[in-house]
Amino acid sequence: MRKWLIIIFLCVLFASSYCQQHTADFPHYGIVLSGGGALGFAHIGALMALEEAGIEISMISGASMGAFIGALYAFGYSPQEIISICEREKMHRISKILNIRLFNKRGFSNQKKIRKILDRTLPVDSFDSLKRPFALSMTNFNELKTVYASSGDRLKEKIMASAAIPTLYELIVIDSIYYADGGNMNNLPIEPIKGKCQQIIMIDACAASNMTDISGKFKIGNRAGLAMTKQMNIERIAQADYYLGLEALEQYNMFDFKKYKTIIQIGYKGMKQYLTAHPEMMNQ
């Protein structure tokens, strides 16, 4: 009996040592960027704060606007360069990202303008050509399930699919499957990078705070949407090592593109405060 106990102990010790050794070989920080329309500009500020703190992000996963920002960052653009791209492309103007076609059966706007922005900005169309591993979530609208993309070609189409807000944008068809905004079913896609990096930072531009004054139809409708998103994200948030919920963004909405500078600053200040509260992030 004693012999078997010793053997079992040695096996457990070996397995533990093996796991620790191989985990140490993983990239340190991965990051998850939520969707949120214009609220997603906050990710740029958060990334800027992380860089200033010397925290290197090795892999990225995003949904919707988080996928757009994440892809630019994965390609190698700095946060400041991403701001310059957004300003150069005038993405703070709705007219520059919407191409309204009232009789389009799959949405009020197609994504031709978004495609042109991606073509001018990303000289590659393959996940494998990016400088950092990158993944995104899309919603398979035929089967109502989340699909993740992290390798292969048609990068730009899949970014467009991940950001295709139903009804507003037309659905994107890839290999006869209709795809819509990834945030519909998974707004914080931690799954593609879980177990592939040592620690995961999650930034949620759609976080909801406690509220006492609830009045106004728009505010009530917006809060109802946040309630559904919050419920969807509970288990994923629990899996993150560091979670930053940008509750200060609740006073804005997904169409506040003109307020992009303020939203970027909220992301920047929010991450700076979070790093102050979690100094261990900078010492790892």
mmCIF file of N, CA and C in Angstrom, residues 111-244:
data_model
loop_
_atom_site.group_PDB
_atom_site.id
_atom_site.type_symbol
_atom_site.label_atom_id
_atom_site.label_comp_id
_atom_site.label_asym_id
_atom_site.label_seq_id
_atom_site.Cartn_x
_atom_site.Cartn_y
_atom_site.Cartn_z
ATOM 1 N N GLN A 111 -21.977 47.203 -45.939
ATOM 2 C CA GLN A 111 -20.706 47.510 -45.285
ATOM 3 C C GLN A 111 -19.618 47.896 -46.287
ATOM 4 N N LYS A 112 -20.027 48.478 -47.402
ATOM 5 C CA LYS A 112 -19.040 48.869 -48.414
ATOM 6 C C LYS A 112 -18.056 49.910 -47.875
ATOM 7 N N LYS A 113 -18.560 50.846 -47.068
ATOM 8 C CA LYS A 113 -17.663 51.867 -46.517
ATOM 9 C C LYS A 113 -16.712 51.268 -45.488
ATOM 10 N N ILE A 114 -17.209 50.330 -44.703
ATOM 11 C CA ILE A 114 -16.340 49.641 -43.740
ATOM 12 C C ILE A 114 -15.269 48.855 -44.475
ATOM 13 N N ARG A 115 -15.652 48.194 -45.551
ATOM 14 C CA ARG A 115 -14.687 47.412 -46.335
ATOM 15 C C ARG A 115 -13.594 48.307 -46.901
ATOM 16 N N LYS A 116 -13.972 49.497 -47.368
ATOM 17 C CA LYS A 116 -12.959 50.416 -47.914
ATOM 18 C C LYS A 116 -11.996 50.879 -46.829
ATOM 19 N N ILE A 117 -12.516 51.120 -45.632
ATOM 20 C CA ILE A 117 -11.646 51.495 -44.514
ATOM 21 C C ILE A 117 -10.666 50.366 -44.206
ATOM 22 N N LEU A 118 -11.169 49.148 -44.173
ATOM 23 C CA LEU A 118 -10.300 47.993 -43.898
ATOM 24 C C LEU A 118 -9.264 47.814 -45.012
ATOM 25 N N ASP A 119 -9.660 48.011 -46.253
ATOM 26 C CA ASP A 119 -8.718 47.859 -47.372
ATOM 27 C C ASP A 119 -7.612 48.909 -47.310
ATOM 28 N N ARG A 120 -7.969 50.123 -46.902
ATOM 29 C CA ARG A 120 -6.954 51.178 -46.804
ATOM 30 C C ARG A 120 -6.064 51.008 -45.581
ATOM 31 N N THR A 121 -6.557 50.292 -44.604
ATOM 32 C CA THR A 121 -5.869 50.216 -43.310
ATOM 33 C C THR A 121 -5.082 48.921 -43.114
ATOM 34 N N LEU A 122 -5.671 47.806 -43.524
ATOM 35 C CA LEU A 122 -5.029 46.498 -43.348
ATOM 36 C C LEU A 122 -4.534 45.984 -44.706
ATOM 37 N N PRO A 123 -3.233 45.950 -44.930
ATOM 38 C CA PRO A 123 -2.699 45.463 -46.201
ATOM 39 C C PRO A 123 -2.677 43.937 -46.302
ATOM 40 N N VAL A 124 -3.194 43.250 -45.292
ATOM 41 C CA VAL A 124 -3.253 41.787 -45.296
ATOM 42 C C VAL A 124 -4.698 41.355 -45.133
ATOM 43 N N ASP A 125 -5.005 40.132 -45.531
ATOM 44 C CA ASP A 125 -6.367 39.621 -45.375
ATOM 45 C C ASP A 125 -6.353 38.209 -44.808
ATOM 46 N N SER A 126 -5.367 37.961 -43.966
ATOM 47 C CA SER A 126 -5.222 36.645 -43.345
ATOM 48 C C SER A 126 -4.903 36.820 -41.859
ATOM 49 N N PHE A 127 -5.546 36.043 -41.028
ATOM 50 C CA PHE A 127 -5.249 36.055 -39.595
ATOM 51 C C PHE A 127 -3.781 35.720 -39.357
ATOM 52 N N ASP A 128 -3.255 34.829 -40.179
ATOM 53 C CA ASP A 128 -1.899 34.335 -39.977
ATOM 54 C C ASP A 128 -0.834 35.362 -40.346
ATOM 55 N N SER A 129 -1.237 36.461 -40.999
ATOM 56 C CA SER A 129 -0.289 37.512 -41.375
ATOM 57 C C SER A 129 -0.190 38.621 -40.333
ATOM 58 N N LEU A 130 -1.002 38.544 -39.296
ATOM 59 C CA LEU A 130 -0.961 39.542 -38.232
ATOM 60 C C LEU A 130 0.238 39.297 -37.315
ATOM 61 N N LYS A 131 0.712 40.324 -36.660
ATOM 62 C CA LYS A 131 1.896 40.206 -35.806
ATOM 63 C C LYS A 131 1.584 39.567 -34.461
ATOM 64 N N ARG A 132 0.334 39.659 -34.032
ATOM 65 C CA ARG A 132 -0.093 39.012 -32.796
ATOM 66 C C ARG A 132 -1.232 38.052 -33.105
ATOM 67 N N PRO A 133 -1.317 36.912 -32.415
ATOM 68 C CA PRO A 133 -2.481 36.039 -32.582
ATOM 69 C C PRO A 133 -3.758 36.814 -32.282
ATOM 70 N N PHE A 134 -4.751 36.637 -33.142
ATOM 71 C CA PHE A 134 -5.991 37.403 -33.029
ATOM 72 C C PHE A 134 -7.185 36.505 -33.320
ATOM 73 N N ALA A 135 -8.234 36.662 -32.533
ATOM 74 C CA ALA A 135 -9.457 35.893 -32.738
ATOM 75 C C ALA A 135 -10.659 36.817 -32.585
ATOM 76 N N LEU A 136 -11.762 36.416 -33.184
ATOM 77 C CA LEU A 136 -12.989 37.193 -33.052
ATOM 78 C C LEU A 136 -14.193 36.264 -32.973
ATOM 79 N N SER A 137 -15.287 36.819 -32.479
ATOM 80 C CA SER A 137 -16.527 36.052 -32.426
ATOM 81 C C SER A 137 -17.506 36.585 -33.460
ATOM 82 N N MET A 138 -18.256 35.676 -34.064
ATOM 83 C CA MET A 138 -19.327 36.008 -34.994
ATOM 84 C C MET A 138 -20.537 35.183 -34.583
ATOM 85 N N THR A 139 -21.724 35.653 -34.963
ATOM 86 C CA THR A 139 -22.930 34.881 -34.700
ATOM 87 C C THR A 139 -23.418 34.229 -35.985
ATOM 88 N N ASN A 140 -23.426 32.905 -35.994
ATOM 89 C CA ASN A 140 -24.014 32.159 -37.113
ATOM 90 C C ASN A 140 -25.528 32.343 -36.996
ATOM 91 N N PHE A 141 -26.097 33.169 -37.900
ATOM 92 C CA PHE A 141 -27.501 33.539 -37.778
ATOM 93 C C PHE A 141 -28.428 32.425 -38.256
ATOM 94 N N ASN A 142 -27.893 31.508 -39.047
ATOM 95 C CA ASN A 142 -28.710 30.370 -39.482
ATOM 96 C C ASN A 142 -29.023 29.440 -38.319
ATOM 97 N N GLU A 143 -27.995 29.171 -37.511
ATOM 98 C CA GLU A 143 -28.137 28.208 -36.423
ATOM 99 C C GLU A 143 -28.162 28.867 -35.043
ATOM 100 N N LEU A 144 -28.013 30.196 -35.014
ATOM 101 C CA LEU A 144 -27.972 30.940 -33.754
ATOM 102 C C LEU A 144 -26.951 30.347 -32.785
ATOM 103 N N LYS A 145 -25.704 30.381 -33.217
ATOM 104 C CA LYS A 145 -24.613 29.915 -32.372
ATOM 105 C C LYS A 145 -23.377 30.777 -32.620
ATOM 106 N N THR A 146 -22.500 30.827 -31.635
ATOM 107 C CA THR A 146 -21.270 31.601 -31.762
ATOM 108 C C THR A 146 -20.225 30.816 -32.538
ATOM 109 N N VAL A 147 -19.555 31.516 -33.443
ATOM 110 C CA VAL A 147 -18.460 30.929 -34.215
ATOM 111 C C VAL A 147 -17.227 31.799 -33.980
ATOM 112 N N TYR A 148 -16.078 31.163 -33.774
ATOM 113 C CA TYR A 148 -14.832 31.894 -33.565
ATOM 114 C C TYR A 148 -13.940 31.731 -34.786
ATOM 115 N N ALA A 149 -13.257 32.800 -35.139
ATOM 116 C CA ALA A 149 -12.297 32.756 -36.241
ATOM 117 C C ALA A 149 -10.952 33.236 -35.717
ATOM 118 N N SER A 150 -9.892 32.498 -36.016
ATOM 119 C CA SER A 150 -8.570 32.876 -35.518
ATOM 120 C C SER A 150 -7.445 32.505 -36.485
ATOM 121 N N SER A 151 -7.784 31.930 -37.621
ATOM 122 C CA SER A 151 -6.750 31.550 -38.585
ATOM 123 C C SER A 151 -7.349 31.540 -39.986
ATOM 124 N N GLY A 152 -6.465 31.482 -40.958
ATOM 125 C CA GLY A 152 -6.931 31.411 -42.336
ATOM 126 C C GLY A 152 -7.183 32.775 -42.959
ATOM 127 N N ASP A 153 -7.791 32.752 -44.141
ATOM 128 C CA ASP A 153 -8.009 33.957 -44.925
ATOM 129 C C ASP A 153 -9.371 34.600 -44.634
ATOM 130 N N ARG A 154 -9.696 35.621 -45.420
ATOM 131 C CA ARG A 154 -10.964 36.359 -45.332
ATOM 132 C C ARG A 154 -11.103 37.084 -43.994
ATOM 133 N N LEU A 155 -9.973 37.579 -43.518
ATOM 134 C CA LEU A 155 -9.943 38.321 -42.256
ATOM 135 C C LEU A 155 -10.922 39.488 -42.273
ATOM 136 N N LYS A 156 -10.901 40.277 -43.347
ATOM 137 C CA LYS A 156 -11.726 41.491 -43.386
ATOM 138 C C LYS A 156 -13.210 41.159 -43.406
ATOM 139 N N GLU A 157 -13.587 40.153 -44.153
ATOM 140 C CA GLU A 157 -14.989 39.737 -44.171
ATOM 141 C C GLU A 157 -15.452 39.336 -42.779
ATOM 142 N N LYS A 158 -14.582 38.661 -42.047
ATOM 143 C CA LYS A 158 -14.957 38.167 -40.726
ATOM 144 C C LYS A 158 -14.999 39.297 -39.695
ATOM 145 N N ILE A 159 -14.155 40.316 -39.868
ATOM 146 C CA ILE A 159 -14.268 41.499 -39.026
ATOM 147 C C ILE A 159 -15.610 42.178 -39.279
ATOM 148 N N MET A 160 -15.975 42.292 -40.547
ATOM 149 C CA MET A 160 -17.266 42.894 -40.908
ATOM 150 C C MET A 160 -18.425 42.078 -40.349
ATOM 151 N N ALA A 161 -18.299 40.758 -40.397
ATOM 152 C CA ALA A 161 -19.345 39.889 -39.857
ATOM 153 C C ALA A 161 -19.465 40.085 -38.352
ATOM 154 N N SER A 162 -18.330 40.171 -37.665
ATOM 155 C CA SER A 162 -18.332 40.332 -36.219
ATOM 156 C C SER A 162 -18.985 41.643 -35.799
ATOM 157 N N ALA A 163 -18.956 42.647 -36.698
ATOM 158 C CA ALA A 163 -19.500 43.971 -36.374
ATOM 159 C C ALA A 163 -20.831 44.256 -37.064
ATOM 160 N N ALA A 164 -21.443 43.239 -37.649
ATOM 161 C CA ALA A 164 -22.687 43.431 -38.402
ATOM 162 C C ALA A 164 -23.887 43.468 -37.460
ATOM 163 N N ILE A 165 -24.153 44.640 -36.888
ATOM 164 C CA ILE A 165 -25.286 44.802 -35.974
ATOM 165 C C ILE A 165 -26.573 44.502 -36.736
ATOM 166 N N PRO A 166 -27.337 43.499 -36.304
ATOM 167 C CA PRO A 166 -28.542 43.101 -37.045
ATOM 168 C C PRO A 166 -29.515 44.258 -37.275
ATOM 169 N N THR A 167 -30.075 44.291 -38.442
ATOM 170 C CA THR A 167 -31.017 45.310 -38.910
ATOM 171 C C THR A 167 -30.283 46.581 -39.347
ATOM 172 N N LEU A 168 -29.329 47.059 -38.529
ATOM 173 C CA LEU A 168 -28.575 48.250 -38.932
ATOM 174 C C LEU A 168 -27.694 47.923 -40.127
ATOM 175 N N TYR A 169 -26.863 46.888 -39.987
ATOM 176 C CA TYR A 169 -25.998 46.447 -41.080
ATOM 177 C C TYR A 169 -26.544 45.158 -41.692
ATOM 178 N N GLU A 170 -26.308 44.996 -42.968
ATOM 179 C CA GLU A 170 -26.703 43.757 -43.614
ATOM 180 C C GLU A 170 -25.890 42.600 -43.054
ATOM 181 N N LEU A 171 -26.481 41.435 -43.041
ATOM 182 C CA LEU A 171 -25.762 40.245 -42.619
ATOM 183 C C LEU A 171 -24.665 39.939 -43.638
ATOM 184 N N ILE A 172 -23.596 39.351 -43.171
ATOM 185 C CA ILE A 172 -22.482 38.987 -44.041
ATOM 186 C C ILE A 172 -22.585 37.503 -44.370
ATOM 187 N N VAL A 173 -22.516 37.168 -45.647
ATOM 188 C CA VAL A 173 -22.628 35.780 -46.078
ATOM 189 C C VAL A 173 -21.230 35.233 -46.372
ATOM 190 N N ILE A 174 -20.862 34.181 -45.664
ATOM 191 C CA ILE A 174 -19.579 33.510 -45.881
ATOM 192 C C ILE A 174 -19.858 32.024 -46.053
ATOM 193 N N ASP A 175 -19.522 31.513 -47.223
ATOM 194 C CA ASP A 175 -19.760 30.093 -47.529
ATOM 195 C C ASP A 175 -21.214 29.694 -47.268
ATOM 196 N N SER A 176 -22.114 30.535 -47.753
ATOM 197 C CA SER A 176 -23.562 30.292 -47.705
ATOM 198 C C SER A 176 -24.158 30.380 -46.294
ATOM 199 N N ILE A 177 -23.377 30.827 -45.325
ATOM 200 C CA ILE A 177 -23.876 31.004 -43.959
ATOM 201 C C ILE A 177 -24.016 32.504 -43.689
ATOM 202 N N TYR A 178 -25.136 32.900 -43.072
ATOM 203 C CA TYR A 178 -25.359 34.285 -42.708
ATOM 204 C C TYR A 178 -24.768 34.558 -41.324
ATOM 205 N N TYR A 179 -23.936 35.603 -41.262
ATOM 206 C CA TYR A 179 -23.304 35.956 -39.995
ATOM 207 C C TYR A 179 -23.700 37.365 -39.557
ATOM 208 N N ALA A 180 -23.812 37.542 -38.243
ATOM 209 C CA ALA A 180 -24.137 38.837 -37.653
ATOM 210 C C ALA A 180 -23.179 39.129 -36.494
ATOM 211 N N ASP A 181 -23.358 40.276 -35.915
ATOM 212 C CA ASP A 181 -22.528 40.783 -34.822
ATOM 213 C C ASP A 181 -22.208 39.701 -33.789
ATOM 214 N N GLY A 182 -20.915 39.547 -33.496
ATOM 215 C CA GLY A 182 -20.508 38.551 -32.516
ATOM 216 C C GLY A 182 -21.032 38.833 -31.131
ATOM 217 N N GLY A 183 -21.284 40.134 -30.839
ATOM 218 C CA GLY A 183 -21.765 40.506 -29.522
ATOM 219 C C GLY A 183 -23.173 40.042 -29.222
ATOM 220 N N ASN A 184 -23.891 39.564 -30.237
ATOM 221 C CA ASN A 184 -25.250 39.070 -30.007
ATOM 222 C C ASN A 184 -25.267 37.883 -29.050
ATOM 223 N N MET A 185 -24.253 37.031 -29.146
ATOM 224 C CA MET A 185 -24.238 35.819 -28.326
ATOM 225 C C MET A 185 -22.986 35.704 -27.462
ATOM 226 N N ASN A 186 -21.929 36.421 -27.834
ATOM 227 C CA ASN A 186 -20.708 36.393 -27.028
ATOM 228 C C ASN A 186 -19.966 37.709 -27.207
ATOM 229 N N ASN A 187 -20.244 38.634 -26.299
ATOM 230 C CA ASN A 187 -19.646 39.967 -26.384
ATOM 231 C C ASN A 187 -18.278 40.041 -25.715
ATOM 232 N N LEU A 188 -17.895 38.995 -25.013
ATOM 233 C CA LEU A 188 -16.576 38.935 -24.367
ATOM 234 C C LEU A 188 -15.951 37.577 -24.684
ATOM 235 N N PRO A 189 -15.488 37.390 -25.920
ATOM 236 C CA PRO A 189 -15.034 36.063 -26.360
ATOM 237 C C PRO A 189 -13.681 35.641 -25.774
ATOM 238 N N ILE A 190 -13.743 35.132 -24.560
ATOM 239 C CA ILE A 190 -12.530 34.669 -23.890
ATOM 240 C C ILE A 190 -12.104 33.289 -24.395
ATOM 241 N N GLU A 191 -13.061 32.532 -24.925
ATOM 242 C CA GLU A 191 -12.815 31.131 -25.291
ATOM 243 C C GLU A 191 -11.622 30.914 -26.224
ATOM 244 N N PRO A 192 -11.442 31.728 -27.288
ATOM 245 C CA PRO A 192 -10.348 31.442 -28.222
ATOM 246 C C PRO A 192 -8.949 31.580 -27.635
ATOM 247 N N ILE A 193 -8.794 32.335 -26.537
ATOM 248 C CA ILE A 193 -7.453 32.507 -25.973
ATOM 249 C C ILE A 193 -7.313 31.868 -24.592
ATOM 250 N N LYS A 194 -8.400 31.315 -24.066
ATOM 251 C CA LYS A 194 -8.337 30.646 -22.768
ATOM 252 C C LYS A 194 -7.396 29.448 -22.843
ATOM 253 N N GLY A 195 -6.443 29.380 -21.913
ATOM 254 C CA GLY A 195 -5.483 28.279 -21.900
ATOM 255 C C GLY A 195 -4.309 28.466 -22.843
ATOM 256 N N LYS A 196 -4.265 29.613 -23.529
ATOM 257 C CA LYS A 196 -3.170 29.871 -24.475
ATOM 258 C C LYS A 196 -2.257 30.992 -24.001
ATOM 259 N N CYS A 197 -2.586 31.595 -22.866
ATOM 260 C CA CYS A 197 -1.737 32.617 -22.277
ATOM 261 C C CYS A 197 -1.824 32.462 -20.756
ATOM 262 N N GLN A 198 -0.880 33.074 -20.057
ATOM 263 C CA GLN A 198 -0.832 32.873 -18.612
ATOM 264 C C GLN A 198 -1.947 33.613 -17.883
ATOM 265 N N GLN A 199 -2.248 34.833 -18.332
ATOM 266 C CA GLN A 199 -3.290 35.620 -17.688
ATOM 267 C C GLN A 199 -4.077 36.405 -18.729
ATOM 268 N N ILE A 200 -5.346 36.634 -18.429
ATOM 269 C CA ILE A 200 -6.226 37.309 -19.381
ATOM 270 C C ILE A 200 -6.804 38.571 -18.771
ATOM 271 N N ILE A 201 -6.647 39.667 -19.509
ATOM 272 C CA ILE A 201 -7.255 40.946 -19.157
ATOM 273 C C ILE A 201 -8.519 41.082 -20.002
ATOM 274 N N MET A 202 -9.610 41.477 -19.380
ATOM 275 C CA MET A 202 -10.886 41.620 -20.095
ATOM 276 C C MET A 202 -11.385 43.055 -19.925
ATOM 277 N N ILE A 203 -11.720 43.698 -21.035
ATOM 278 C CA ILE A 203 -12.220 45.071 -20.994
ATOM 279 C C ILE A 203 -13.637 45.098 -21.538
ATOM 280 N N ASP A 204 -14.547 45.544 -20.707
ATOM 281 C CA ASP A 204 -15.975 45.512 -21.030
ATOM 282 C C ASP A 204 -16.513 46.934 -21.172
ATOM 283 N N ALA A 205 -16.787 47.332 -22.407
ATOM 284 C CA ALA A 205 -17.315 48.675 -22.676
ATOM 285 C C ALA A 205 -18.821 48.745 -22.448
ATOM 286 N N CYS A 206 -19.431 47.610 -22.131
ATOM 287 C CA CYS A 206 -20.888 47.557 -21.933
ATOM 288 C C CYS A 206 -21.260 47.205 -20.496
ATOM 289 N N ALA A 207 -20.390 47.541 -19.562
ATOM 290 C CA ALA A 207 -20.658 47.235 -18.153
ATOM 291 C C ALA A 207 -21.754 48.157 -17.625
ATOM 292 N N ALA A 208 -22.542 47.651 -16.702
ATOM 293 C CA ALA A 208 -23.646 48.427 -16.117
ATOM 294 C C ALA A 208 -23.396 48.658 -14.634
ATOM 295 N N SER A 209 -23.665 49.859 -14.185
ATOM 296 C CA SER A 209 -23.512 50.189 -12.767
ATOM 297 C C SER A 209 -24.874 50.119 -12.082
ATOM 298 N N ASN A 210 -24.863 50.188 -10.758
ATOM 299 C CA ASN A 210 -26.122 50.310 -10.025
ATOM 300 C C ASN A 210 -26.714 51.688 -10.298
ATOM 301 N N MET A 211 -28.020 51.766 -10.437
ATOM 302 C CA MET A 211 -28.655 53.031 -10.794
ATOM 303 C C MET A 211 -29.908 53.232 -9.956
ATOM 304 N N THR A 212 -30.066 54.451 -9.431
ATOM 305 C CA THR A 212 -31.259 54.764 -8.638
ATOM 306 C C THR A 212 -32.281 55.548 -9.448
ATOM 307 N N ASP A 213 -31.808 56.480 -10.284
ATOM 308 C CA ASP A 213 -32.713 57.291 -11.088
ATOM 309 C C ASP A 213 -32.893 56.644 -12.456
ATOM 310 N N ILE A 214 -33.970 55.928 -12.643
ATOM 311 C CA ILE A 214 -34.243 55.263 -13.914
ATOM 312 C C ILE A 214 -35.483 55.895 -14.535
ATOM 313 N N SER A 215 -35.245 56.802 -15.455
ATOM 314 C CA SER A 215 -36.348 57.476 -16.136
ATOM 315 C C SER A 215 -35.919 57.814 -17.560
ATOM 316 N N GLY A 216 -36.895 57.960 -18.438
ATOM 317 C CA GLY A 216 -36.588 58.234 -19.839
ATOM 318 C C GLY A 216 -36.613 56.955 -20.644
ATOM 319 N N LYS A 217 -37.330 56.975 -21.740
ATOM 320 C CA LYS A 217 -37.499 55.765 -22.560
ATOM 321 C C LYS A 217 -36.172 55.248 -23.096
ATOM 322 N N PHE A 218 -35.319 56.180 -23.552
ATOM 323 C CA PHE A 218 -34.041 55.733 -24.118
ATOM 324 C C PHE A 218 -33.174 55.079 -23.052
ATOM 325 N N LYS A 219 -33.114 55.708 -21.873
ATOM 326 C CA LYS A 219 -32.292 55.165 -20.786
ATOM 327 C C LYS A 219 -32.786 53.780 -20.364
ATOM 328 N N ILE A 220 -34.117 53.637 -20.304
ATOM 329 C CA ILE A 220 -34.688 52.348 -19.920
ATOM 330 C C ILE A 220 -34.383 51.280 -20.960
ATOM 331 N N GLY A 221 -34.526 51.640 -22.238
ATOM 332 C CA GLY A 221 -34.226 50.687 -23.316
ATOM 333 C C GLY A 221 -32.766 50.288 -23.323
ATOM 334 N N ASN A 222 -31.886 51.282 -23.131
ATOM 335 C CA ASN A 222 -30.455 51.002 -23.101
ATOM 336 C C ASN A 222 -30.106 50.093 -21.927
ATOM 337 N N ARG A 223 -30.735 50.349 -20.771
ATOM 338 C CA ARG A 223 -30.442 49.537 -19.585
ATOM 339 C C ARG A 223 -30.954 48.109 -19.748
ATOM 340 N N ALA A 224 -32.061 47.944 -20.475
ATOM 341 C CA ALA A 224 -32.568 46.599 -20.742
ATOM 342 C C ALA A 224 -31.561 45.808 -21.565
ATOM 343 N N GLY A 225 -30.952 46.480 -22.543
ATOM 344 C CA GLY A 225 -29.916 45.823 -23.346
ATOM 345 C C GLY A 225 -28.712 45.450 -22.502
ATOM 346 N N LEU A 226 -28.308 46.343 -21.598
ATOM 347 C CA LEU A 226 -27.178 46.060 -20.709
ATOM 348 C C LEU A 226 -27.478 44.892 -19.783
ATOM 349 N N ALA A 227 -28.739 44.771 -19.376
ATOM 350 C CA ALA A 227 -29.125 43.665 -18.495
ATOM 351 C C ALA A 227 -28.913 42.323 -19.184
ATOM 352 N N MET A 228 -29.307 42.244 -20.454
ATOM 353 C CA MET A 228 -29.128 40.995 -21.206
ATOM 354 C C MET A 228 -27.646 40.700 -21.426
ATOM 355 N N THR A 229 -26.885 41.752 -21.735
ATOM 356 C CA THR A 229 -25.448 41.576 -21.953
ATOM 357 C C THR A 229 -24.758 41.127 -20.670
ATOM 358 N N LYS A 230 -25.163 41.717 -19.550
ATOM 359 C CA LYS A 230 -24.566 41.350 -18.253
ATOM 360 C C LYS A 230 -24.809 39.880 -17.941
ATOM 361 N N GLN A 231 -26.025 39.425 -18.167
ATOM 362 C CA GLN A 231 -26.353 38.032 -17.899
ATOM 363 C C GLN A 231 -25.551 37.092 -18.786
ATOM 364 N N MET A 232 -25.386 37.480 -20.039
ATOM 365 C CA MET A 232 -24.627 36.682 -20.996
ATOM 366 C C MET A 232 -23.172 36.528 -20.568
ATOM 367 N N ASN A 233 -22.632 37.564 -19.919
ATOM 368 C CA ASN A 233 -21.196 37.624 -19.655
ATOM 369 C C ASN A 233 -20.761 37.088 -18.300
ATOM 370 N N ILE A 234 -21.689 36.766 -17.425
ATOM 371 C CA ILE A 234 -21.335 36.419 -16.042
ATOM 372 C C ILE A 234 -20.248 35.340 -15.968
ATOM 373 N N GLU A 235 -20.446 34.236 -16.662
ATOM 374 C CA GLU A 235 -19.491 33.128 -16.569
ATOM 375 C C GLU A 235 -18.156 33.485 -17.208
ATOM 376 N N ARG A 236 -18.191 34.266 -18.269
ATOM 377 C CA ARG A 236 -16.937 34.637 -18.936
ATOM 378 C C ARG A 236 -16.128 35.608 -18.085
ATOM 379 N N ILE A 237 -16.806 36.540 -17.465
ATOM 380 C CA ILE A 237 -16.117 37.488 -16.585
ATOM 381 C C ILE A 237 -15.405 36.741 -15.458
ATOM 382 N N ALA A 238 -16.041 35.712 -14.939
ATOM 383 C CA ALA A 238 -15.460 34.930 -13.842
ATOM 384 C C ALA A 238 -14.185 34.214 -14.271
ATOM 385 N N GLN A 239 -14.017 33.986 -15.567
ATOM 386 C CA GLN A 239 -12.839 33.276 -16.058
ATOM 387 C C GLN A 239 -11.639 34.202 -16.287
ATOM 388 N N ALA A 240 -11.877 35.513 -16.313
ATOM 389 C CA ALA A 240 -10.787 36.459 -16.551
ATOM 390 C C ALA A 240 -9.960 36.652 -15.285
ATOM 391 N N ASP A 241 -8.668 36.887 -15.469
ATOM 392 C CA ASP A 241 -7.802 37.173 -14.325
ATOM 393 C C ASP A 241 -7.969 38.619 -13.875
ATOM 394 N N TYR A 242 -8.176 39.504 -14.845
ATOM 395 C CA TYR A 242 -8.385 40.913 -14.557
ATOM 396 C C TYR A 242 -9.532 41.424 -15.420
ATOM 397 N N TYR A 243 -10.543 41.977 -14.778
ATOM 398 C CA TYR A 243 -11.724 42.453 -15.488
ATOM 399 C C TYR A 243 -11.944 43.933 -15.228
ATOM 400 N N LEU A 244 -11.958 44.720 -16.293
ATOM 401 C CA LEU A 244 -12.239 46.151 -16.183
ATOM 402 C C LEU A 244 -13.588 46.433 -16.837
#
